[in-house]
Tab-separated table of C-alpha atoms in Angstrom:
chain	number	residue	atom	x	y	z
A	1	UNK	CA	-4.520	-23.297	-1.766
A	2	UNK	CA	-5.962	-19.994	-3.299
A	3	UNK	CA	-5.618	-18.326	-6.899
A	4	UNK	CA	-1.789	-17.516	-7.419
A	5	UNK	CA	-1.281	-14.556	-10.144
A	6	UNK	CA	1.887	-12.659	-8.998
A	7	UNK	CA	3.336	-15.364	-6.643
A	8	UNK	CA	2.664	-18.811	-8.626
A	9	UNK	CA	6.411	-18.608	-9.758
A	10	UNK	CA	7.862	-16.674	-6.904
A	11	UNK	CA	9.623	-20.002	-5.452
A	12	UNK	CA	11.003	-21.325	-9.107
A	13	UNK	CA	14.776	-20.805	-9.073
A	14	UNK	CA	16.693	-18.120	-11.171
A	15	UNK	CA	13.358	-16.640	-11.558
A	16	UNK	CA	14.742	-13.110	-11.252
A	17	UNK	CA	16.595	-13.952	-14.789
A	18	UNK	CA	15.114	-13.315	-18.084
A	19	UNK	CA	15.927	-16.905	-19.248
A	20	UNK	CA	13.878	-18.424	-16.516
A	21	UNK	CA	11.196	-16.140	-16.305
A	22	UNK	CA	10.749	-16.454	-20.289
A	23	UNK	CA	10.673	-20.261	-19.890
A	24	UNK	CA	7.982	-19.846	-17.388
A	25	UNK	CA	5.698	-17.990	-19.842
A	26	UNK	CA	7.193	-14.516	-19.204
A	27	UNK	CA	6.570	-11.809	-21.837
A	28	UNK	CA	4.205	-13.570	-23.778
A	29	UNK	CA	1.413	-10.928	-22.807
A	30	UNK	CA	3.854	-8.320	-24.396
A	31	UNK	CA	3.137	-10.364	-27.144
A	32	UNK	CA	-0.352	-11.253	-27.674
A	33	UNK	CA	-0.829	-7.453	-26.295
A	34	UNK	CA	1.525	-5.648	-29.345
A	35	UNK	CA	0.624	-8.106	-31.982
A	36	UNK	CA	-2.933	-8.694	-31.604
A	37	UNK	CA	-4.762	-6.013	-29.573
A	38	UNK	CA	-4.969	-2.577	-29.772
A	39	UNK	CA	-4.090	0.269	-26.871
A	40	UNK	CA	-8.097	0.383	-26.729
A	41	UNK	CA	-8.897	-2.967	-26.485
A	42	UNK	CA	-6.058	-3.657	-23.313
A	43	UNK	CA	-7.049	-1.034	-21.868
A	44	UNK	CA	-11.033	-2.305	-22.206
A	45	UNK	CA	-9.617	-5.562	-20.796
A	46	UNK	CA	-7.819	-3.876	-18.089
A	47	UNK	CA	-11.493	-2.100	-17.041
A	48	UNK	CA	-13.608	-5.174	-17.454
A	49	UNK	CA	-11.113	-7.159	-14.910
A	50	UNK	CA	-12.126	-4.523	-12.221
A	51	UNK	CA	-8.648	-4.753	-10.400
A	52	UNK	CA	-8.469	-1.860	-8.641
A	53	UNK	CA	-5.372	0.092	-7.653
A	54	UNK	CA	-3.391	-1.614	-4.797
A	55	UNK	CA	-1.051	0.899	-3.631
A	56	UNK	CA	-3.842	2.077	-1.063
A	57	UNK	CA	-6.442	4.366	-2.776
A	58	UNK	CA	-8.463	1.054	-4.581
A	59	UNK	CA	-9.709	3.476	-7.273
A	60	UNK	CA	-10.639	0.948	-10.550
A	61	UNK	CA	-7.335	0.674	-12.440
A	62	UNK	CA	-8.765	0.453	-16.370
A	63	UNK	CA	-11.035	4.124	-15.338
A	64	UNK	CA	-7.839	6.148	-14.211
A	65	UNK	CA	-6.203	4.559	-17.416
A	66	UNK	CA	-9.267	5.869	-19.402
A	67	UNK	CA	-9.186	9.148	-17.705
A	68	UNK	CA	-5.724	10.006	-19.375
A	69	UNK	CA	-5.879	12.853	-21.897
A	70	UNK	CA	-4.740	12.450	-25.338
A	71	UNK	CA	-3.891	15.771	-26.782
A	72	UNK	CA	-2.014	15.720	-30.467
A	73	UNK	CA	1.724	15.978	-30.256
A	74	UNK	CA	2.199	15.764	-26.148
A	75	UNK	CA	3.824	13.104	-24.730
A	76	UNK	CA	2.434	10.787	-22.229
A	77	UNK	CA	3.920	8.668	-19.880
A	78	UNK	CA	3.124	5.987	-17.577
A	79	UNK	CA	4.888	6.110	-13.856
A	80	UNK	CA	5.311	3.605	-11.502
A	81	UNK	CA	4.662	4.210	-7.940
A	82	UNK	CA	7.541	1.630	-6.412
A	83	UNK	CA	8.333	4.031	-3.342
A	84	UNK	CA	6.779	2.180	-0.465
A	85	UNK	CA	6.919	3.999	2.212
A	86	UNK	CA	3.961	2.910	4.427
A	87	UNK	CA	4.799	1.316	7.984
A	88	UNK	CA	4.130	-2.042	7.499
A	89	UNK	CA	3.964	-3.173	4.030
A	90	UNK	CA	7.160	-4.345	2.192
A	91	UNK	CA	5.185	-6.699	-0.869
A	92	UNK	CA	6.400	-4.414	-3.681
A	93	UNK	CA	9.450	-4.481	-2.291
A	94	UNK	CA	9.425	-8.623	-2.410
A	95	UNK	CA	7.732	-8.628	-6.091
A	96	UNK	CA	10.510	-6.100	-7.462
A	97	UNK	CA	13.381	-8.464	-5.335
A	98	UNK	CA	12.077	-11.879	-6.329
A	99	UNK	CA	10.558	-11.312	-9.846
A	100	UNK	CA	11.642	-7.623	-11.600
A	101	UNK	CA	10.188	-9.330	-14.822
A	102	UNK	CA	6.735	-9.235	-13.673
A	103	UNK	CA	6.944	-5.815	-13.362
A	104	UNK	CA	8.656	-4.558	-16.360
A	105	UNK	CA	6.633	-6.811	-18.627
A	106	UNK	CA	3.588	-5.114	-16.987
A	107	UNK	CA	5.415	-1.760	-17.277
A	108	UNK	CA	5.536	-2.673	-21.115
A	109	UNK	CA	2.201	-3.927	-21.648
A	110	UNK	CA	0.714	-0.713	-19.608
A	111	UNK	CA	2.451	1.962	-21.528
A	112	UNK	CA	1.274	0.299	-25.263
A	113	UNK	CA	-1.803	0.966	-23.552
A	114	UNK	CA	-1.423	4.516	-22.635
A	115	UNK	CA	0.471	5.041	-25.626
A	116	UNK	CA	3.489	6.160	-23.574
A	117	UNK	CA	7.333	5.975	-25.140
A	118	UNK	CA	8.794	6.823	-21.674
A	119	UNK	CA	8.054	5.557	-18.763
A	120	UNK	CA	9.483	5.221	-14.932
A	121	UNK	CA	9.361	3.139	-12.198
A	122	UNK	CA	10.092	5.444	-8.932
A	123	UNK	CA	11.816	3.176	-6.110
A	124	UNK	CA	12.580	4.329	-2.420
A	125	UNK	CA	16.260	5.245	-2.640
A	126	UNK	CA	17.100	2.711	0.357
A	127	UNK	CA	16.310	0.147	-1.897
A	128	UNK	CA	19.680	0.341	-4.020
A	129	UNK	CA	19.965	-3.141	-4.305
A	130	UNK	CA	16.354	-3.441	-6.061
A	131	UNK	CA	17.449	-0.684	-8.317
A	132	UNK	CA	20.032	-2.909	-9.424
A	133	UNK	CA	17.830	-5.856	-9.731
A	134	UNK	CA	15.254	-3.901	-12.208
A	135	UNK	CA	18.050	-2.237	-13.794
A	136	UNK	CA	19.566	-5.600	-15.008
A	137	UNK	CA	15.906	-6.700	-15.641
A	138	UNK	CA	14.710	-4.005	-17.737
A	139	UNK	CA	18.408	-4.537	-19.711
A	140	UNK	CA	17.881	-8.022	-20.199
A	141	UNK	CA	14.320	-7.102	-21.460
A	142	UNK	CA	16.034	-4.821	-23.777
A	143	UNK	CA	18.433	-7.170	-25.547
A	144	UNK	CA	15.367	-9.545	-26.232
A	145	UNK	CA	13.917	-7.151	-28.105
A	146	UNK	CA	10.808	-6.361	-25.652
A	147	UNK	CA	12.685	-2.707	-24.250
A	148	UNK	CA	13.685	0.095	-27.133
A	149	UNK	CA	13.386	1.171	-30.448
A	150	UNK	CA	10.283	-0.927	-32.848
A	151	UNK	CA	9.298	-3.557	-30.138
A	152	UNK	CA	8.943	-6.684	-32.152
A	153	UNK	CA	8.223	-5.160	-35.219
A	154	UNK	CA	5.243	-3.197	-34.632
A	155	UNK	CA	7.217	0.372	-34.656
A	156	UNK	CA	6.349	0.429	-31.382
A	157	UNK	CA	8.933	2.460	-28.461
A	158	UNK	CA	9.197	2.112	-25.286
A	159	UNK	CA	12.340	3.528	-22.961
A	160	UNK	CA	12.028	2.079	-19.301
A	161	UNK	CA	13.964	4.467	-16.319
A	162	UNK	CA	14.164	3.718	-12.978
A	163	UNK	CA	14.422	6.447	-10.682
A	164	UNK	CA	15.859	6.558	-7.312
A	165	UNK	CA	13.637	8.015	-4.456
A	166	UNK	CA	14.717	10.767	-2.036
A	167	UNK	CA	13.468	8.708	1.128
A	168	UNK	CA	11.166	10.238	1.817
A	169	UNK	CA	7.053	8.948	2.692
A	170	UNK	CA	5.811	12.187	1.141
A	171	UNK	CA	6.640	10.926	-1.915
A	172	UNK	CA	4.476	8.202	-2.425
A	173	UNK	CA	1.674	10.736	-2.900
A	174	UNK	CA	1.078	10.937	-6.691
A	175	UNK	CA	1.831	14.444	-7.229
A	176	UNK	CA	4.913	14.657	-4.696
A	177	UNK	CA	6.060	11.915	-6.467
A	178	UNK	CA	6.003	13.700	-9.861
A	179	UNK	CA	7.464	16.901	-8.135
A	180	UNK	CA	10.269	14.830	-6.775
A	181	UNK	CA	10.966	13.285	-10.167
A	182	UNK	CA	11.099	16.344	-11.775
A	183	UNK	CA	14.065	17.388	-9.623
A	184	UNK	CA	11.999	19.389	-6.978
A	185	UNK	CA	11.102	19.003	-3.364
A	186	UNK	CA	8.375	16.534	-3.142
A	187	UNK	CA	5.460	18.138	-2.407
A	188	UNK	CA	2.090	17.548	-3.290
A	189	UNK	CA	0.251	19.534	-5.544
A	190	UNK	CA	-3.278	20.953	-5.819
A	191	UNK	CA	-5.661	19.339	-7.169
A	192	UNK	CA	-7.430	19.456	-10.403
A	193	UNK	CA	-5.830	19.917	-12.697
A	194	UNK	CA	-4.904	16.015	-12.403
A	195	UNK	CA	-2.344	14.019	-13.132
A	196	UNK	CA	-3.811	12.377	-16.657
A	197	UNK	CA	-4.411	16.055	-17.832
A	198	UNK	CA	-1.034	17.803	-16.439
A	199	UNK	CA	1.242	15.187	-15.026
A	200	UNK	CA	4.909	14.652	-15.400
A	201	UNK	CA	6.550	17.877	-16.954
A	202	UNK	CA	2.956	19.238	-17.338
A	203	UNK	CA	2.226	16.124	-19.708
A	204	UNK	CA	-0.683	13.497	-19.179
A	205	UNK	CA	0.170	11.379	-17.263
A	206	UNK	CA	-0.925	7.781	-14.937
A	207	UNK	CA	0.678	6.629	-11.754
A	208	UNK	CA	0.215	3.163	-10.864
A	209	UNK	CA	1.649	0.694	-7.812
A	210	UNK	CA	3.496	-2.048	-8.764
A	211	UNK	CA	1.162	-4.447	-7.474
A	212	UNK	CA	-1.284	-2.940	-9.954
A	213	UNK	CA	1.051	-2.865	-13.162
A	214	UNK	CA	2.474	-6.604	-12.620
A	215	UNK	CA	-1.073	-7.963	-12.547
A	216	UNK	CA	-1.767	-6.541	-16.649
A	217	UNK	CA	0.435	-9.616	-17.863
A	218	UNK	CA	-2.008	-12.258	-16.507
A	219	UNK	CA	-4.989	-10.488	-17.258
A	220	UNK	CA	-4.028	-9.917	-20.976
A	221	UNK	CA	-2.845	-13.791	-21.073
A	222	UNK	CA	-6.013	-15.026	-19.611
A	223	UNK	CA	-8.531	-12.122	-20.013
A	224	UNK	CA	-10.744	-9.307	-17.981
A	225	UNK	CA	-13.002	-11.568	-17.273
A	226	UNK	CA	-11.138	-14.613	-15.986
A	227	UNK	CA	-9.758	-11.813	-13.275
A	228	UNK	CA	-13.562	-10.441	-12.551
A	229	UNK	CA	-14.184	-13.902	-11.671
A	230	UNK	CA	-11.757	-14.527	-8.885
A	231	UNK	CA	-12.557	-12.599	-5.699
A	232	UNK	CA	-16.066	-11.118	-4.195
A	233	UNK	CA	-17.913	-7.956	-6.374
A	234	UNK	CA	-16.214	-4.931	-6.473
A	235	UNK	CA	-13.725	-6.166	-4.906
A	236	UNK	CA	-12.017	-8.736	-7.859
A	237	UNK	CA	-8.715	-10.356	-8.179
A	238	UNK	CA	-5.985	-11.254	-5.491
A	239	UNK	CA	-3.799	-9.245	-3.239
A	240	UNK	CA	-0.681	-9.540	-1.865
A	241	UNK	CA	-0.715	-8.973	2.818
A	242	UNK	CA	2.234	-7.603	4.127
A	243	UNK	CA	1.674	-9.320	7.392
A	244	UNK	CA	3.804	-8.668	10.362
A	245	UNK	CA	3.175	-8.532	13.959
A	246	UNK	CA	3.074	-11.030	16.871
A	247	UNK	CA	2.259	-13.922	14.395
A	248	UNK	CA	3.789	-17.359	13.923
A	249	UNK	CA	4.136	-16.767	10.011
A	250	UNK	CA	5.156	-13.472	8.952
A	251	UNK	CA	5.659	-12.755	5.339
A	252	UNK	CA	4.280	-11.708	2.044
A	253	UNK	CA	0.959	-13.664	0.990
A	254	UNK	CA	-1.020	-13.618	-1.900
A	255	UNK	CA	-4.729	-14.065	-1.054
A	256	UNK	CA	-7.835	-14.330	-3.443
A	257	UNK	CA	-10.126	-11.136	-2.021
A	258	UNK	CA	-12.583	-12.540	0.295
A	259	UNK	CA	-11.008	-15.107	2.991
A	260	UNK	CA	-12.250	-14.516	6.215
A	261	UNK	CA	-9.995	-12.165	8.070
A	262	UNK	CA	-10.045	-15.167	10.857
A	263	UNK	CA	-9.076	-17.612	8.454
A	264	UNK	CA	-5.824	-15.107	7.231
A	265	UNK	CA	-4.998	-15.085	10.802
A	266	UNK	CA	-5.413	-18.786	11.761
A	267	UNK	CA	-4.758	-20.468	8.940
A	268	UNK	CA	-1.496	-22.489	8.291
A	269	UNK	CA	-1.476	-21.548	4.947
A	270	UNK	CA	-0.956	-17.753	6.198
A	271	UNK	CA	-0.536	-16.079	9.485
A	272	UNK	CA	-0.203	-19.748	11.453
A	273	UNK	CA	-2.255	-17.925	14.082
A	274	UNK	CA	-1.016	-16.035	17.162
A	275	UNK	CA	2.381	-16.728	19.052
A	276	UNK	CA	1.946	-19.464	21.434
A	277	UNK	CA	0.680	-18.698	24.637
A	278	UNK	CA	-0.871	-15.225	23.914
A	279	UNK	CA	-4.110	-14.056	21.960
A	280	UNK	CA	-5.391	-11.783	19.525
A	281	UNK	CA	-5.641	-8.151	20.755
A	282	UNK	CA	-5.778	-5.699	17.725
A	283	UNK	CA	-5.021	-5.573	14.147
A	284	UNK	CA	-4.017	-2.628	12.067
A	285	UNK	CA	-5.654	-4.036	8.635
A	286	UNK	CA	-3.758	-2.133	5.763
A	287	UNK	CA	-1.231	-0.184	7.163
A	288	UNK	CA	-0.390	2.336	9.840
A	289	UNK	CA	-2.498	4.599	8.217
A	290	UNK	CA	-5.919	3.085	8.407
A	291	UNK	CA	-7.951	3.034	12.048
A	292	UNK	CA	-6.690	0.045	14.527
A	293	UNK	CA	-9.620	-2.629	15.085
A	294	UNK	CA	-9.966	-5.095	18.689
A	295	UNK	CA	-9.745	-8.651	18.310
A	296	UNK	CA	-13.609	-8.431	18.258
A	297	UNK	CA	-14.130	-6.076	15.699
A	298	UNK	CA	-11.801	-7.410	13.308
A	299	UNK	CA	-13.055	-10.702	13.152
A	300	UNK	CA	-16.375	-9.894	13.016
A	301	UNK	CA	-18.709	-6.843	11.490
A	302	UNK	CA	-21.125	-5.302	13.655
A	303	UNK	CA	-24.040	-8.017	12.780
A	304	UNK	CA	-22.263	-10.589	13.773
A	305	UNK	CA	-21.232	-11.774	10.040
A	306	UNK	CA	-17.444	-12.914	9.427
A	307	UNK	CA	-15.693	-10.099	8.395
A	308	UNK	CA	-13.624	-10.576	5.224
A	309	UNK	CA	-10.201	-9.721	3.422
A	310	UNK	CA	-11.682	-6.887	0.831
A	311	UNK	CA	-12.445	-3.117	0.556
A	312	UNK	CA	-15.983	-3.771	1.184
A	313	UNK	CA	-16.084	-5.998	4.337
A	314	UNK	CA	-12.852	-4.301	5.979
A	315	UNK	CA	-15.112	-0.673	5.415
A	316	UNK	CA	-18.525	-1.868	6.618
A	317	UNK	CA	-18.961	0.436	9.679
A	318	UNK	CA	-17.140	3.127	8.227
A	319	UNK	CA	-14.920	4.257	11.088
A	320	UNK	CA	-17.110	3.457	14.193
A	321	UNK	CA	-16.709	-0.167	13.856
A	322	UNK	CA	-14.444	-0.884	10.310
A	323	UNK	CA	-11.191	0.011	8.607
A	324	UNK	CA	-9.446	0.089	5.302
A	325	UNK	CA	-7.935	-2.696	3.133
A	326	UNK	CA	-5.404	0.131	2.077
A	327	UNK	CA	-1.746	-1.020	0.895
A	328	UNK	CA	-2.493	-4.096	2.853
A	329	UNK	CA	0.119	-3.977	5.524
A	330	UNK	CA	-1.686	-6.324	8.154
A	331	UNK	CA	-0.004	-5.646	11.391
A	332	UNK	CA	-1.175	-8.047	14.315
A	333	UNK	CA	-1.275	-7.076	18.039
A	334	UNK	CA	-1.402	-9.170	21.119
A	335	UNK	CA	-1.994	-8.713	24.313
A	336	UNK	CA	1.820	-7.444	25.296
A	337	UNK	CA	1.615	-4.831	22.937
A	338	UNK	CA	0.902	-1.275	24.486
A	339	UNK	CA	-1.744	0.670	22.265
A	340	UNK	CA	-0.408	3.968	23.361
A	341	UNK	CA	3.171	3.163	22.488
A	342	UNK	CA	2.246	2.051	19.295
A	343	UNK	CA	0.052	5.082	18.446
A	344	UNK	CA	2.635	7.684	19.882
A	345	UNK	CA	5.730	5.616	17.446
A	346	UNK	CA	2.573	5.811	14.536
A	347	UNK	CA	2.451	9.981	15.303
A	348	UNK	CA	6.050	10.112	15.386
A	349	UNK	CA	6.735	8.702	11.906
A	350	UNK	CA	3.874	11.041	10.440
A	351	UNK	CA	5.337	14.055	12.373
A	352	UNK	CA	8.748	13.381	10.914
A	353	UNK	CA	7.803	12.611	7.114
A	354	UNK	CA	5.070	15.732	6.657
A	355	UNK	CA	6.179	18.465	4.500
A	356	UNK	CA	4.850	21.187	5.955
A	357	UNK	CA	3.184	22.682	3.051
A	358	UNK	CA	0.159	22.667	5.383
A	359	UNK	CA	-0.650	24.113	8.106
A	360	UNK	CA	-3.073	21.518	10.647
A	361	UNK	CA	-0.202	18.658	9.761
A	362	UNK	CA	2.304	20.537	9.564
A	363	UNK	CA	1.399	21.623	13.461
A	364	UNK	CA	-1.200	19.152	13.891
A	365	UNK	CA	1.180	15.715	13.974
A	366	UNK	CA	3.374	17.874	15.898
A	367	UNK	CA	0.782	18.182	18.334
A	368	UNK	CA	-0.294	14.925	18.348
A	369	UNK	CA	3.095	13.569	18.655
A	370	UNK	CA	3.871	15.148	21.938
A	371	UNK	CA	0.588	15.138	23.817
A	372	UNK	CA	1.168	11.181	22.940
A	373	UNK	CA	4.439	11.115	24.217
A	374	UNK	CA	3.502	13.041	27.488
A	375	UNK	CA	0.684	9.992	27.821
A	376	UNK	CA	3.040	7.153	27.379
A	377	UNK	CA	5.914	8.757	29.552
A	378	UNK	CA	3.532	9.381	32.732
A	379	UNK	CA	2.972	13.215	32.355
A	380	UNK	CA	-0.660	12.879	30.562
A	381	UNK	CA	-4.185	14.528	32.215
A	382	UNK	CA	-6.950	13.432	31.390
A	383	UNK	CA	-7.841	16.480	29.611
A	384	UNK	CA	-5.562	15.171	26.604
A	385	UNK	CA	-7.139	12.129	25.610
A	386	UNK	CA	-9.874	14.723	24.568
A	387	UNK	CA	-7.023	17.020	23.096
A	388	UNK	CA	-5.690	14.309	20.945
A	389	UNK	CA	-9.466	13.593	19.023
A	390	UNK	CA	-9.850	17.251	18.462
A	391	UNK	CA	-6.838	18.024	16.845
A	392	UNK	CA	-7.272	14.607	14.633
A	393	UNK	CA	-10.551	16.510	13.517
A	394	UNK	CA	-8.402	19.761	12.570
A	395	UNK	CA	-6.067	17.844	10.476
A	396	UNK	CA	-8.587	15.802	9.082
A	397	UNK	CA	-9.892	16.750	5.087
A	398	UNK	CA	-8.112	19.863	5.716
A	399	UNK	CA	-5.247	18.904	3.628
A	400	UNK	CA	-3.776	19.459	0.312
A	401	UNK	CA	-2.680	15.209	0.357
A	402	UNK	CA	-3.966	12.500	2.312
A	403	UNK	CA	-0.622	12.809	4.692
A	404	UNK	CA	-2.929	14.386	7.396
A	405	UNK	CA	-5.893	11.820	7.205
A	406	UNK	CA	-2.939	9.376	7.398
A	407	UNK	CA	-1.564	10.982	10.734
A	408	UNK	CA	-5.410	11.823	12.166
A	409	UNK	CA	-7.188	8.325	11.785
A	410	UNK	CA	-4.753	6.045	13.861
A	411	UNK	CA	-4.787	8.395	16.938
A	412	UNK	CA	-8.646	8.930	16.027
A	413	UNK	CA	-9.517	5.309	16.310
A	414	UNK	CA	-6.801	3.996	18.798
A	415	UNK	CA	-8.605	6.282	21.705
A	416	UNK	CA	-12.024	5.302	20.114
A	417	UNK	CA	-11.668	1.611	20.539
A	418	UNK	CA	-9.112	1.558	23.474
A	419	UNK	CA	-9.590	4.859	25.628
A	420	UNK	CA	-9.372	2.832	28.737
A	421	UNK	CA	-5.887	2.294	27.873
A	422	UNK	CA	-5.090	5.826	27.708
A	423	UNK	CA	-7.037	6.620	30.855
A	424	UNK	CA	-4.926	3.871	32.791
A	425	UNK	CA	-1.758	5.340	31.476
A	426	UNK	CA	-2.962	9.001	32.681
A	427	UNK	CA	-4.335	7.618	35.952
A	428	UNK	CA	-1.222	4.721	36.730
A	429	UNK	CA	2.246	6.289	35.427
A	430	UNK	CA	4.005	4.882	37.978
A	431	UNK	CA	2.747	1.414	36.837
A	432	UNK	CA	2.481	2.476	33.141
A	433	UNK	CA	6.318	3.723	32.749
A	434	UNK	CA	7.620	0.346	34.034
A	435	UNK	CA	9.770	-1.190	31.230
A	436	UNK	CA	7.266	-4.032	29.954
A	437	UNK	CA	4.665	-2.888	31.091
A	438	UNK	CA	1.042	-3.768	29.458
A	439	UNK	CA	-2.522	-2.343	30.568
A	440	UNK	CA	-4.560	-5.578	31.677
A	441	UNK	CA	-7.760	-4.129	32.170
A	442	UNK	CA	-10.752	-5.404	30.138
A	443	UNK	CA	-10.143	-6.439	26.400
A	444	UNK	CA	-11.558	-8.152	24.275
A	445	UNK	CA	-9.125	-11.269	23.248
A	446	UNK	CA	-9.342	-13.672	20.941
């Protein structure tokens, strides 16, 4: 069994209380961090573990904490990212269920960092019920004396909020998010001036996911450089897989950064492998926003070499022949599964949730959502397969957020990797509007 840090007490009954999670060695971080460290030296601790933001980005989490600006007499705060939006990742959503107390004692320990009195945690606003869970949470925190006015003695404050979300995928973009919790539309701003120089209400301010904030309490208990040591390189620490798909074991894991991406699939302790009687086909590795690998590809870099759970090894190729760790929603594909459907439902979910601030994804998903739809439906020419990569390159970088890259790179790399797909649903739409039916030409299964 690998390295558990956010999930060793996931399974322990009433862990959701306070009572329980104190008894398992909750909130003693908040302690050794208030009484015996200063901001500087957690936040030193925080850059020497090398965890690096898990919400997608992977930007080093203890360098955007360093980046915040510290003018006299502003306010900072500290705001956590809990909205969650991506297709196919739902671990924040388990850690915030399961255990709210790992995440408000990292909330705590974060914002003595920053040197923020108010912070937030932002949620999706479908999650009601997890509001409720933090919101008891962060009370009973508050009656032990960890939430509120002088936290154990040290005349530190701290005031915890959670926020309700409007729904919205837009949202989980830093700077929408701030918009949004300001009481505006959420949409994203331009960019500089950042968030750690003019943030919430024009104050400094850092965003982090929650899988990034509930992993301070075991690296202040156990130190930077106990975390540095688990993983491979750059690429330190554990991190919790969404995985979903046509696999035996769905659910939320927590891996140490490094297994082989065939071992996550195969192994009992994970995935279980592929449903019986059908084989690997394609994976999308970190969410539907990141490019769609074949069985092949996946499993294996371009030299030959295992390819391996972290940003490095999922990268290597760049986009030819790799993909992106991202938010780490690992979506598995067999052979049933029709690569155009999938990619037209991906464009239709991008289409839906862009704000239209600009102008290629505002009309660019648009496009690419019905030039997909005219493939998968049997009224496709072979002149749009073409269509489809060119407007992915006019959306692409020209963007005020990432949205467009988002919507661009799974139609991008779903006709790079399977264009023969495409071309048999343009060619076959007799065949290829049949309810069930699957393109069996050549692929590479594993």
């Amino acid at each position: 069994m690998g390295k558990k840090i956010l999930l060793e007490h996931i399974n322990v009954p009433g862990i959701e209380t306070y009572d329980v999670y104190r008894k398992q060695g909750g909130y003693t971080a908040v302690e050794k961090a208030i009484k015996t460290m200063t901001p500087e030296s957690v936040v030193e601790e925080v850059k020497k573990s090398g965890v690096r933001g898990r919400g997608g980005a992977g930007f080093p989490m203890g360098m955007k904490w360093s980046f915040l600006a510290k003018p006299e007499g502003v306010p900072r705060y500290l705001v956590c990212n809990a909205d969650e939006s991506e297709p196919g990742t739902f671990k924040d959503h388990y850690l915030m269920k399961h255990i709210p107390h790992l995440l408000v004692e990292g909330m705590i320990i974060s914002s003595y960092a920053l040197g923020a009195n108010k912070s937030f945690i932002y949620v999706r606003g479908e999650l009601m019920y997890v509001i409720h869970i933090l919101e008891k949470a962060i009370a009973e925190a508050k009656a032990a004396g960890f939430l509120g006015k002088n936290i154990l003695g040290s005349g530190y404050d701290l005031e915890l909020v959670v926020q309700p979300g409007g729904g919205a995928y837009i949202c989980g973009e830093e700077t929408a998010l701030l918009e949004s919790l300001e009481g505006k539309r959420g949409n994203p701003r331009n960019k500089p001036p950042f968030p750690a120089v003019k943030g919430l209400y024009q104050c400094p301010t850092v965003v982090n996911n929650v899988e990034s904030i509930a992993t301070t309490s075991w690296i202040i208990n156990n130190g930077g450089d106990a975390y540095a040591a688990i993983g491979v390189g750059r690429s330190a620490g554990t991190k919790l897989i969404s995985a979903s798909g046509h696999i035996k074991k769905p659910g939320v894991y927590e891996i140490e950064l490094g297994v082989p991406v065939e071992e996550f699939i195969y192994s009992d302790e994970w995935c279980g492998g592929i449903r019986d009687g059908h084989h690997l086909k394609a994976v999308v590795a970190g969410g539907s926003s990141v490019p769609i690998l074949p069985a092949n590809l996946i499993l294996k870099l371009a030299n030959g070499d295992p390819r391996l759970m972290t940003y490095e090894s999922l990268s290597d190729g760049g986009f030819q022949t790799g993909t992106m760790l991202g938010s780490g929603g690992f979506i598995v594909f067999d052979e049933t599964a029709c690569i155009v459907r999938n990619t037209w439902n991906f464009a239709r979910f991008y289409h839906h949730e862009s704000c239209g601030q600009c102008s290629p994804c505002r009309e660019g998903t648009g496009w690419m959502e019905r030039v997909l739809h005219r493939i998968e439906y049997g009224h496709g020419n072979q002149r749009d397969i073409d269509l489809l990569v060119d407007v992915a390159k006019k959306i692409e970088g020209n963007t005020i957020c990432p949205l467009g890259d988002a919507a661009a790179w799974p139609v991008a790399s779903a006709i790079r990797h399977f264009r023969d797909e495409f071309e048999w649903h343009i060619t076959n739409p007799s065949e290829a509007t049949k309810p069930g039916a699957v393109f069996k030409g050549e692929m590479a299964l594993v």
